[in-house]
PDB file of C-alpha atoms in Angstrom:
ATOM      1  CA  UNK A1476      22.622 -27.528  10.483  1.00 39.00           C
ATOM      2  CA  UNK A1477      19.138 -26.889   9.186  1.00 46.00           C
ATOM      3  CA  UNK A1478      16.869 -24.058   9.875  1.00 43.00           C
ATOM      4  CA  UNK A1479      16.713 -20.335   9.732  1.00 43.00           C
ATOM      5  CA  UNK A1480      19.295 -18.146  11.359  1.00 46.00           C
ATOM      6  CA  UNK A1481      18.239 -15.190  13.182  1.00 45.00           C
ATOM      7  CA  UNK A1482      20.346 -12.091  13.638  1.00 51.00           C
ATOM      8  CA  UNK A1483      19.620  -9.088  15.726  1.00 55.00           C
ATOM      9  CA  UNK A1484      18.555  -7.209  12.680  1.00 65.00           C
ATOM     10  CA  UNK A1485      14.975  -8.535  12.554  1.00 76.00           C
ATOM     11  CA  UNK A1486      12.555  -5.802  11.836  1.00 79.00           C
ATOM     12  CA  UNK A1487       9.389  -6.016  14.333  1.00 89.00           C
ATOM     13  CA  UNK A1488       6.059  -5.071  12.966  1.00 90.00           C
ATOM     14  CA  UNK A1489       3.098  -3.924  15.051  1.00 92.00           C
ATOM     15  CA  UNK A1490      -0.420  -3.961  13.514  1.00 95.00           C
ATOM     16  CA  UNK A1491      -2.666  -1.004  14.543  1.00 94.00           C
ATOM     17  CA  UNK A1492      -5.711   0.672  13.121  1.00 97.00           C
ATOM     18  CA  UNK A1493      -4.901   3.459  10.693  1.00 98.00           C
ATOM     19  CA  UNK A1494      -5.212   4.637   7.140  1.00 99.00           C
ATOM     20  CA  UNK A1495      -4.051   3.936   3.729  1.00 98.00           C
ATOM     21  CA  UNK A1496      -4.746   5.436   0.199  1.00 98.00           C
ATOM     22  CA  UNK A1497      -6.669   3.216  -1.985  1.00 98.00           C
ATOM     23  CA  UNK A1498      -5.356   3.724  -5.493  1.00 97.00           C
ATOM     24  CA  UNK A1499      -7.246   0.941  -7.374  1.00 95.00           C
ATOM     25  CA  UNK A1500      -9.842  -1.631  -7.002  1.00 94.00           C
ATOM     26  CA  UNK A1501     -10.435  -3.651 -10.161  1.00 93.00           C
ATOM     27  CA  UNK A1502     -12.026  -6.991 -11.176  1.00 93.00           C
ATOM     28  CA  UNK A1503     -10.346 -10.272 -10.972  1.00 88.00           C
ATOM     29  CA  UNK A1504      -8.928 -10.202 -14.580  1.00 92.00           C
ATOM     30  CA  UNK A1505      -5.419 -10.702 -15.612  1.00 93.00           C
ATOM     31  CA  UNK A1506      -5.548  -7.017 -16.859  1.00 95.00           C
ATOM     32  CA  UNK A1507      -6.362  -5.866 -13.358  1.00 95.00           C
ATOM     33  CA  UNK A1508      -3.565  -7.852 -11.822  1.00 95.00           C
ATOM     34  CA  UNK A1509      -1.207  -6.449 -14.288  1.00 96.00           C
ATOM     35  CA  UNK A1510      -2.498  -2.848 -13.702  1.00 95.00           C
ATOM     36  CA  UNK A1511      -1.982  -3.094  -9.917  1.00 96.00           C
ATOM     37  CA  UNK A1512       1.484  -4.502 -10.328  1.00 96.00           C
ATOM     38  CA  UNK A1513       2.475  -1.471 -12.675  1.00 96.00           C
ATOM     39  CA  UNK A1514       0.687   0.960 -10.550  1.00 96.00           C
ATOM     40  CA  UNK A1515       2.646  -0.252  -7.449  1.00 97.00           C
ATOM     41  CA  UNK A1516       5.883   0.009  -9.255  1.00 97.00           C
ATOM     42  CA  UNK A1517       5.043   3.587 -10.321  1.00 96.00           C
ATOM     43  CA  UNK A1518       4.193   4.664  -6.680  1.00 97.00           C
ATOM     44  CA  UNK A1519       7.420   3.045  -5.414  1.00 97.00           C
ATOM     45  CA  UNK A1520       9.390   4.833  -7.878  1.00 96.00           C
ATOM     46  CA  UNK A1521       7.778   8.261  -7.125  1.00 95.00           C
ATOM     47  CA  UNK A1522       7.654   7.587  -3.238  1.00 96.00           C
ATOM     48  CA  UNK A1523      10.384   5.057  -2.345  1.00 97.00           C
ATOM     49  CA  UNK A1524       9.881   5.265   1.470  1.00 96.00           C
ATOM     50  CA  UNK A1525       6.088   4.578   1.095  1.00 96.00           C
ATOM     51  CA  UNK A1526       4.918   0.939   1.382  1.00 97.00           C
ATOM     52  CA  UNK A1527       2.775  -0.184  -1.364  1.00 97.00           C
ATOM     53  CA  UNK A1528       0.261  -3.106  -1.000  1.00 97.00           C
ATOM     54  CA  UNK A1529      -1.303  -5.071  -3.841  1.00 97.00           C
ATOM     55  CA  UNK A1530      -3.581  -7.959  -3.034  1.00 96.00           C
ATOM     56  CA  UNK A1531      -6.616  -9.931  -4.135  1.00 95.00           C
ATOM     57  CA  UNK A1532      -9.781  -9.755  -2.073  1.00 92.00           C
ATOM     58  CA  UNK A1533     -12.519 -11.653  -4.123  1.00 92.00           C
ATOM     59  CA  UNK A1534     -13.617 -10.453  -6.614  1.00 93.00           C
ATOM     60  CA  UNK A1535     -11.147  -7.396  -6.777  1.00 94.00           C
ATOM     61  CA  UNK A1536      -7.478  -6.732  -7.284  1.00 95.00           C
ATOM     62  CA  UNK A1537      -6.601  -3.858  -4.766  1.00 96.00           C
ATOM     63  CA  UNK A1538      -3.533  -1.419  -4.699  1.00 97.00           C
ATOM     64  CA  UNK A1539      -3.247   0.659  -1.643  1.00 98.00           C
ATOM     65  CA  UNK A1540      -0.334   2.918  -0.278  1.00 98.00           C
ATOM     66  CA  UNK A1541       1.036   3.896   2.891  1.00 98.00           C
ATOM     67  CA  UNK A1542       0.722   3.187   6.527  1.00 98.00           C
ATOM     68  CA  UNK A1543      -0.608   6.275   8.217  1.00 98.00           C
ATOM     69  CA  UNK A1544      -1.623   6.711  11.904  1.00 97.00           C
ATOM     70  CA  UNK A1545      -3.793   9.812  11.251  1.00 98.00           C
ATOM     71  CA  UNK A1546      -6.169  10.616   8.494  1.00 98.00           C
ATOM     72  CA  UNK A1547      -4.170  14.068   8.117  1.00 98.00           C
ATOM     73  CA  UNK A1548      -1.130  11.997   6.983  1.00 98.00           C
ATOM     74  CA  UNK A1549      -3.151   9.995   4.592  1.00 98.00           C
ATOM     75  CA  UNK A1550      -4.900  13.055   3.192  1.00 98.00           C
ATOM     76  CA  UNK A1551      -1.493  14.558   2.423  1.00 98.00           C
ATOM     77  CA  UNK A1552      -0.395  11.663   0.676  1.00 97.00           C
ATOM     78  CA  UNK A1553      -3.659  11.308  -1.298  1.00 97.00           C
ATOM     79  CA  UNK A1554      -3.088  14.867  -2.474  1.00 96.00           C
ATOM     80  CA  UNK A1555       0.529  13.982  -3.384  1.00 95.00           C
ATOM     81  CA  UNK A1556      -0.558  10.913  -5.289  1.00 95.00           C
ATOM     82  CA  UNK A1557      -3.277  12.811  -7.201  1.00 93.00           C
ATOM     83  CA  UNK A1558      -0.932  15.448  -8.420  1.00 92.00           C
ATOM     84  CA  UNK A1559       1.557  12.788  -9.762  1.00 91.00           C
ATOM     85  CA  UNK A1560      -0.701  10.033 -10.954  1.00 88.00           C
ATOM     86  CA  UNK A1561      -3.750  11.850 -12.190  1.00 82.00           C
ATOM     87  CA  UNK A1562      -5.996   9.224 -10.970  1.00 85.00           C
ATOM     88  CA  UNK A1563      -9.652  10.349 -10.143  1.00 82.00           C
ATOM     89  CA  UNK A1564     -10.895   7.353  -8.030  1.00 90.00           C
ATOM     90  CA  UNK A1565      -8.443   7.325  -5.019  1.00 96.00           C
ATOM     91  CA  UNK A1566      -9.626   7.652  -1.553  1.00 97.00           C
ATOM     92  CA  UNK A1567      -8.711   6.852   2.032  1.00 98.00           C
ATOM     93  CA  UNK A1568      -9.612   3.625   3.649  1.00 98.00           C
ATOM     94  CA  UNK A1569      -9.383   2.532   7.239  1.00 98.00           C
ATOM     95  CA  UNK A1570      -7.149  -0.509   7.619  1.00 96.00           C
ATOM     96  CA  UNK A1571      -4.889  -2.531   9.871  1.00 96.00           C
ATOM     97  CA  UNK A1572      -1.450  -0.815   9.116  1.00 96.00           C
ATOM     98  CA  UNK A1573       2.016  -1.967   9.687  1.00 93.00           C
ATOM     99  CA  UNK A1574       4.186  -0.049  12.204  1.00 90.00           C
ATOM    100  CA  UNK A1575       7.896  -0.895  12.557  1.00 87.00           C
ATOM    101  CA  UNK A1576       9.190  -1.010  16.044  1.00 86.00           C
TER     102      UNK A1576
END
């Protein structure tokens, strides 16, 4: 039988308006792509429970972390990330976030 087998263990995701910490927005070069990939790995290593997103929105590679429903939660993560990564240009962005149901 062909197809996908569905078990009861599927995770359902709801998209809502929320906040993420933007760690980096670079150009469309290979170096920028490599940097966001490395940065995402580092954040996952430091904060394994935090979702990290890397994507290309022309003309930039972007790396964002977290799915926060309040700006206070995002600010707390921003301060933690700044203390561990020592990056100056991180800030909070309003995004559609993923909430697990």
